[in-house]
Amino acid sequence: MLRAKKKVCVLMPTFNSSNYISYSIQSILDQSFRDFDFFIIDDCSLDDSPRIIREFASKDQRIKYLRNDSNMGYSFILENFKFYNNYDYLVRMDADDISHKDRISTQIKIIEKNDNIGVIGTNAIYINKNNEEISKNKNFKSGELLNSDFKNFNKIFHPSV
């Protein structure tokens, strides 16, 4: 039977991220899980971000580069990005973050083994520009299900969802 959908869509909005975006893009391209489309949506950056993205896109066909005609903001991009309907999973990424190489494969394994999970995220390690650990975000414990407290405080580190 043919699959109607591809498995994974990685979505990364960006605006003026030239200082970090190469690291972010490379961390997704280096994932142990390889079968994904990587949508990078540039929100009309004024820095070198478009050139950097195009350079990566010319070397890896998984990257789908889109650019807004004007700055619309992250919320607009996330609310209006419709390509994810063609995928089983939507993976979020931000242009100033780095993902662990097994992030996608680990999250897919967990979510496919647990029918009751609709969203999966992680804690985070904050690093400085020298790649040195500053602190850890410990908003939730491993295996903890989000409950009504989630309405008051977002426990999920957004670009790990």
Coordinates of N, CA and C in Angstrom, one line a residue:
M1 N 0.8 -1.2 0.0 CA 0.0 0.0 0.0 C 0.9 1.3 0.0
L2 N 0.6 2.2 -0.8 CA 1.3 3.4 -0.9 C 0.9 4.4 0.2
R3 N 1.9 5.1 0.8 CA 1.7 6.1 1.8 C 1.1 7.3 1.2
A4 N 0.1 7.9 1.8 CA -0.5 9.1 1.3 C 0.3 10.3 1.8
K5 N 0.9 10.1 2.9 CA 1.7 11.3 3.5 C 3.1 10.9 3.7
K6 N 4.0 11.9 3.6 CA 5.4 11.7 4.1 C 5.4 11.7 5.6
K7 N 6.4 11.2 6.2 CA 6.4 11.0 7.6 C 6.6 12.3 8.4
V8 N 7.7 13.1 8.0 CA 8.1 14.2 8.9 C 8.3 15.5 8.1
C9 N 7.7 16.6 8.7 CA 8.0 17.9 8.2 C 8.6 18.7 9.3
V10 N 9.8 19.2 9.0 CA 10.5 20.1 10.0 C 10.2 21.5 9.6
L11 N 9.7 22.3 10.5 CA 9.4 23.7 10.2 C 10.2 24.7 11.1
M12 N 10.9 25.6 10.4 CA 11.8 26.5 11.1 C 11.5 27.9 10.5
P13 N 10.8 28.8 11.2 CA 10.7 30.2 10.8 C 12.0 30.9 11.2
T14 N 12.4 31.9 10.5 CA 13.6 32.7 10.9 C 13.4 34.1 10.5
F15 N 14.1 35.0 11.3 CA 14.2 36.4 11.0 C 15.5 36.9 11.5
N16 N 16.4 37.4 10.7 CA 17.6 38.0 11.0 C 18.4 37.1 12.0
S17 N 18.7 35.9 11.6 CA 19.3 34.9 12.4 C 20.7 34.4 11.9
S18 N 21.3 35.3 11.1 CA 22.6 34.9 10.5 C 23.7 34.5 11.4
N19 N 23.6 34.9 12.7 CA 24.7 34.6 13.6 C 24.6 33.1 14.1
Y20 N 23.4 32.5 14.0 CA 23.2 31.2 14.5 C 22.6 30.2 13.6
I21 N 22.0 30.6 12.5 CA 21.2 29.7 11.6 C 22.0 28.6 11.0
S22 N 23.3 28.8 10.7 CA 24.1 27.7 10.2 C 24.1 26.5 11.1
Y23 N 24.3 26.7 12.4 CA 24.3 25.7 13.4 C 23.0 25.0 13.5
S24 N 21.9 25.8 13.5 CA 20.6 25.2 13.6 C 20.3 24.3 12.4
I25 N 20.5 24.8 11.2 CA 20.2 24.0 10.0 C 21.1 22.8 10.0
Q26 N 22.3 22.9 10.3 CA 23.2 21.7 10.3 C 22.8 20.7 11.3
S27 N 22.3 21.1 12.5 CA 21.8 20.1 13.5 C 20.6 19.3 13.0
I28 N 19.8 19.9 12.2 CA 18.7 19.2 11.6 C 19.1 18.3 10.5
L29 N 20.0 18.8 9.6 CA 20.5 17.9 8.5 C 21.3 16.7 9.0
D30 N 21.9 16.8 10.2 CA 22.7 15.8 10.8 C 21.9 14.8 11.7
Q31 N 20.6 14.9 11.6 CA 19.7 14.0 12.4 C 20.0 12.5 12.0
S32 N 19.9 11.6 12.9 CA 20.0 10.2 12.6 C 18.8 9.7 11.8
F33 N 17.6 10.3 12.0 CA 16.4 10.1 11.2 C 16.6 11.0 10.0
R34 N 16.6 10.5 8.8 CA 16.9 11.2 7.6 C 15.8 11.6 6.7
D35 N 14.6 10.9 6.8 CA 13.5 11.0 5.8 C 12.6 12.1 6.3
F36 N 12.9 13.4 5.9 CA 12.1 14.5 6.3 C 12.2 15.6 5.2
D37 N 11.2 16.5 5.2 CA 11.3 17.7 4.4 C 11.5 18.8 5.4
F38 N 12.4 19.8 5.1 CA 12.8 20.8 6.0 C 12.4 22.2 5.4
F39 N 11.3 22.7 5.9 CA 10.8 24.0 5.5 C 11.4 25.1 6.3
I40 N 12.2 26.0 5.7 CA 12.8 27.2 6.3 C 12.0 28.4 5.8
I41 N 11.3 29.1 6.6 CA 10.6 30.2 6.2 C 11.2 31.5 6.7
D42 N 11.8 32.3 5.8 CA 12.4 33.5 6.1 C 11.4 34.6 6.2
D43 N 11.3 35.3 7.3 CA 10.3 36.3 7.5 C 10.9 37.7 7.1
C44 N 11.4 37.7 5.9 CA 11.9 39.0 5.3 C 13.2 39.5 6.0
S45 N 14.1 38.6 6.3 CA 15.3 39.0 7.0 C 16.1 40.1 6.2
L46 N 16.8 40.9 7.0 CA 17.5 42.0 6.4 C 19.0 41.7 6.5
D47 N 19.4 40.6 7.2 CA 20.8 40.3 7.3 C 21.2 39.2 6.3
D48 N 22.2 38.4 6.6 CA 22.7 37.5 5.6 C 22.0 36.1 5.7
S49 N 20.9 36.0 6.4 CA 20.2 34.7 6.5 C 19.8 34.2 5.2
P50 N 19.2 35.0 4.3 CA 18.7 34.4 3.0 C 19.9 33.7 2.2
R51 N 21.0 34.3 2.2 CA 22.2 33.7 1.5 C 22.6 32.4 2.1
I52 N 22.6 32.4 3.4 CA 23.0 31.2 4.2 C 22.1 30.1 3.9
I53 N 20.8 30.4 4.0 CA 19.7 29.3 3.7 C 19.8 28.8 2.3
R54 N 19.9 29.7 1.3 CA 20.1 29.3 -0.1 C 21.3 28.4 -0.3
E55 N 22.4 28.7 0.4 CA 23.6 27.9 0.2 C 23.3 26.5 0.7
F56 N 22.7 26.4 1.9 CA 22.4 25.0 2.4 C 21.4 24.3 1.5
A57 N 20.4 25.0 1.0 CA 19.3 24.5 0.1 C 19.9 23.9 -1.2
S58 N 21.0 24.6 -1.7 CA 21.6 24.2 -2.9 C 22.3 22.8 -2.7
K59 N 22.6 22.5 -1.5 CA 23.4 21.2 -1.2 C 22.5 20.1 -0.7
D60 N 21.3 20.4 -0.3 CA 20.4 19.4 0.3 C 19.0 19.6 -0.1
Q61 N 18.5 18.6 -0.9 CA 17.1 18.7 -1.5 C 16.0 18.7 -0.4
R62 N 16.3 18.2 0.8 CA 15.3 18.2 1.8 C 14.9 19.6 2.3
I63 N 15.7 20.6 2.0 CA 15.4 22.0 2.4 C 14.5 22.6 1.4
K64 N 13.4 23.2 1.9 CA 12.4 23.9 1.1 C 12.5 25.3 1.6
Y65 N 13.1 26.3 0.9 CA 13.2 27.6 1.3 C 12.1 28.5 0.8
L66 N 11.4 29.1 1.8 CA 10.3 30.1 1.4 C 10.6 31.4 2.1
R67 N 10.3 32.5 1.4 CA 10.6 33.8 2.0 C 9.3 34.7 1.9
N68 N 8.9 35.3 3.0 CA 7.8 36.2 3.0 C 8.2 37.5 2.3
D69 N 7.2 38.1 1.6 CA 7.4 39.4 1.0 C 7.6 40.5 1.9
S70 N 7.0 40.4 3.1 CA 7.1 41.4 4.2 C 7.2 40.6 5.5
N71 N 7.6 41.3 6.5 CA 7.8 40.7 7.9 C 6.4 40.5 8.5
M72 N 6.0 39.3 8.7 CA 4.7 38.9 9.2 C 4.7 38.5 10.7
G73 N 5.9 38.1 11.2 CA 6.0 37.6 12.5 C 5.9 36.1 12.6
Y74 N 6.5 35.5 13.7 CA 6.5 34.1 13.9 C 5.1 33.5 14.0
S75 N 4.2 34.2 14.8 CA 2.9 33.7 15.0 C 2.1 33.5 13.7
F76 N 2.3 34.5 12.8 CA 1.6 34.4 11.5 C 2.1 33.2 10.7
I77 N 3.4 33.0 10.7 CA 4.0 31.9 10.0 C 3.5 30.6 10.6
L78 N 3.5 30.4 11.9 CA 3.1 29.1 12.5 C 1.6 28.9 12.3
E79 N 0.8 29.9 12.3 CA -0.6 29.7 12.1 C -1.0 29.5 10.7
N80 N -0.2 30.0 9.7 CA -0.6 29.9 8.3 C 0.2 28.9 7.5
F81 N 1.1 28.3 8.1 CA 1.9 27.3 7.3 C 1.0 26.0 7.2
K82 N 0.7 25.7 5.9 CA -0.3 24.6 5.7 C 0.3 23.3 5.1
F83 N 1.6 23.4 4.8 CA 2.2 22.2 4.2 C 2.2 21.0 5.1
Y84 N 2.2 21.2 6.4 CA 2.3 20.1 7.4 C 1.1 19.2 7.2
N85 N 0.0 19.6 6.6 CA -1.1 18.6 6.4 C -0.7 17.4 5.5
N86 N 0.4 17.5 4.8 CA 0.9 16.4 4.0 C 1.8 15.5 4.7
Y87 N 1.9 15.6 6.0 CA 2.9 14.8 6.8 C 2.2 14.2 8.0
D88 N 2.8 13.1 8.5 CA 2.4 12.5 9.7 C 2.7 13.3 10.9
Y89 N 3.9 13.9 10.9 CA 4.4 14.6 12.1 C 5.0 16.0 11.7
L90 N 4.8 16.9 12.5 CA 5.3 18.2 12.4 C 6.4 18.4 13.5
V91 N 7.6 18.7 13.1 CA 8.7 19.0 14.0 C 9.0 20.4 14.0
R92 N 9.0 21.1 15.1 CA 9.3 22.5 15.2 C 10.8 22.7 15.5
M93 N 11.3 23.8 14.9 CA 12.7 24.2 15.2 C 12.8 25.7 15.1
D94 N 13.7 26.3 15.9 CA 14.0 27.7 15.8 C 15.4 27.9 15.3
A95 N 15.6 29.1 14.6 CA 16.9 29.3 13.9 C 18.0 29.6 14.9
D96 N 17.8 29.7 16.2 CA 18.9 30.0 17.1 C 19.0 28.8 18.1
D97 N 18.6 27.6 17.7 CA 18.7 26.4 18.6 C 19.4 25.3 17.8
I98 N 19.9 24.4 18.6 CA 20.6 23.2 18.1 C 19.9 22.0 18.6
S99 N 19.6 21.0 17.7 CA 18.9 19.8 18.1 C 19.9 18.7 18.3
H100 N 19.7 17.8 19.3 CA 20.5 16.6 19.5 C 20.3 15.8 18.2
K101 N 21.3 15.0 17.8 CA 21.3 14.3 16.6 C 20.2 13.2 16.6
D102 N 19.8 12.7 17.7 CA 18.7 11.7 17.8 C 17.4 12.2 18.1
R103 N 17.2 13.5 18.1 CA 15.9 14.2 18.6 C 14.7 13.6 17.8
I104 N 14.8 13.7 16.5 CA 13.6 13.3 15.7 C 13.3 11.8 15.8
S105 N 14.4 11.0 15.7 CA 14.1 9.5 15.8 C 13.6 9.1 17.2
T106 N 14.1 9.7 18.2 CA 13.7 9.4 19.6 C 12.2 9.8 19.8
Q107 N 11.9 11.0 19.4 CA 10.5 11.5 19.5 C 9.5 10.7 18.7
I108 N 9.9 10.3 17.5 CA 9.0 9.4 16.7 C 8.8 8.1 17.4
K109 N 9.9 7.5 17.9 CA 9.7 6.2 18.6 C 8.8 6.2 19.8
I110 N 9.0 7.3 20.5 CA 8.1 7.4 21.7 C 6.7 7.7 21.4
I111 N 6.4 8.5 20.5 CA 5.0 8.9 20.1 C 4.3 7.7 19.4
E112 N 5.1 6.9 18.6 CA 4.4 5.8 17.9 C 4.2 4.6 18.9
K113 N 4.8 4.6 20.0 CA 4.6 3.5 21.0 C 3.5 3.9 22.0
N114 N 3.1 5.1 22.0 CA 2.1 5.6 22.9 C 0.9 6.3 22.2
D115 N -0.2 5.6 22.0 CA -1.3 6.2 21.3 C -1.9 7.4 22.1
N116 N -1.7 7.5 23.3 CA -2.3 8.6 24.1 C -1.5 9.9 24.1
I117 N -0.4 9.9 23.3 CA 0.5 11.1 23.2 C 0.1 11.9 21.9
G118 N -0.1 13.2 22.1 CA -0.4 14.0 20.9 C 0.7 15.0 20.6
V119 N 1.4 15.4 21.7 CA 2.5 16.3 21.6 C 3.7 15.8 22.4
I120 N 4.9 15.9 21.9 CA 6.1 15.5 22.7 C 7.1 16.6 22.6
G121 N 7.7 16.9 23.7 CA 8.8 17.9 23.7 C 9.9 17.5 24.7
T122 N 10.8 18.4 24.9 CA 12.0 18.1 25.7 C 12.3 19.2 26.6
N123 N 13.2 19.0 27.5 CA 13.9 20.0 28.3 C 15.0 20.6 27.4
A124 N 15.7 21.5 27.9 CA 16.7 22.2 27.1 C 18.0 22.5 27.9
I125 N 19.1 22.6 27.2 CA 20.3 23.1 27.8 C 20.6 24.4 27.1
Y126 N 20.7 25.5 27.9 CA 21.0 26.8 27.3 C 22.6 26.9 27.2
I127 N 23.0 27.4 26.0 CA 24.4 27.5 25.8 C 24.7 29.0 25.3
N128 N 25.9 29.4 25.5 CA 26.3 30.7 25.1 C 26.9 30.7 23.7
K129 N 27.4 31.8 23.2 CA 28.0 31.8 21.8 C 29.2 31.0 21.7
N130 N 29.8 30.5 22.8 CA 31.0 29.7 22.8 C 30.7 28.2 22.9
N131 N 29.4 27.9 22.9 CA 28.9 26.5 23.0 C 29.1 26.0 24.4
E132 N 29.1 26.9 25.4 CA 29.3 26.5 26.8 C 28.0 26.5 27.5
E133 N 27.7 25.5 28.3 CA 26.4 25.4 29.0 C 26.3 26.5 30.0
I134 N 25.1 27.2 30.0 CA 24.8 28.2 30.9 C 23.9 27.7 32.0
S135 N 22.8 27.0 31.6 CA 21.9 26.4 32.5 C 21.0 25.4 31.8
K136 N 20.2 24.7 32.6 CA 19.3 23.7 32.1 C 17.9 24.1 32.4
N137 N 17.0 23.9 31.4 CA 15.6 24.1 31.6 C 15.0 22.8 32.0
K138 N 14.5 22.8 33.3 CA 13.9 21.6 33.8 C 12.4 21.8 34.2
N139 N 11.7 22.1 33.1 CA 10.2 22.4 33.3 C 9.4 21.2 33.6
F140 N 9.8 20.0 33.2 CA 9.0 18.8 33.5 C 9.9 17.6 33.6
K141 N 9.4 16.6 34.3 CA 10.2 15.3 34.5 C 9.9 14.4 33.3
S142 N 10.8 13.5 33.1 CA 10.6 12.5 32.0 C 9.4 11.7 32.3
G143 N 8.6 11.6 31.2 CA 7.3 10.8 31.3 C 6.2 11.5 31.9
E144 N 6.4 12.7 32.4 CA 5.3 13.4 33.0 C 4.2 13.8 32.0
L145 N 3.0 13.6 32.2 CA 1.9 14.0 31.3 C 1.5 15.4 31.7
L146 N 1.2 16.2 30.7 CA 0.8 17.6 31.0 C -0.7 17.6 31.4
N147 N -1.0 18.4 32.4 CA -2.3 18.4 32.9 C -2.8 19.8 32.9
S148 N -3.8 20.2 33.8 CA -4.3 21.5 33.8 C -3.3 22.6 34.0
D149 N -2.2 22.2 34.7 CA -1.1 23.2 34.9 C -0.6 23.8 33.6
F150 N -0.7 23.0 32.5 CA -0.3 23.4 31.2 C -1.0 24.7 30.8
K151 N -2.2 24.9 31.2 CA -3.0 26.1 30.8 C -2.4 27.3 31.4
N152 N -1.7 27.2 32.6 CA -1.1 28.3 33.2 C 0.4 28.6 32.9
F153 N 1.1 27.5 32.5 CA 2.5 27.6 32.2 C 2.9 26.6 31.1
N154 N 3.5 27.1 30.1 CA 3.9 26.2 29.0 C 5.2 25.5 29.4
K155 N 5.1 24.2 29.7 CA 6.3 23.5 30.2 C 7.2 23.0 29.0
I156 N 6.7 23.1 27.8 CA 7.5 22.5 26.7 C 8.3 23.6 26.1
F157 N 9.6 23.3 25.9 CA 10.5 24.1 25.2 C 10.1 24.1 23.7
H158 N 9.6 25.2 23.2 CA 8.9 25.2 21.9 C 9.7 24.6 20.8
P159 N 11.0 24.9 20.5 CA 11.6 24.3 19.4 C 12.1 22.8 19.6
S160 N 11.5 22.2 20.6 CA 11.8 20.7 20.8 C 10.5 19.9 20.6
V161 N 9.5 20.6 20.1 CA 8.2 19.9 19.9 C 8.2 19.2 18.6

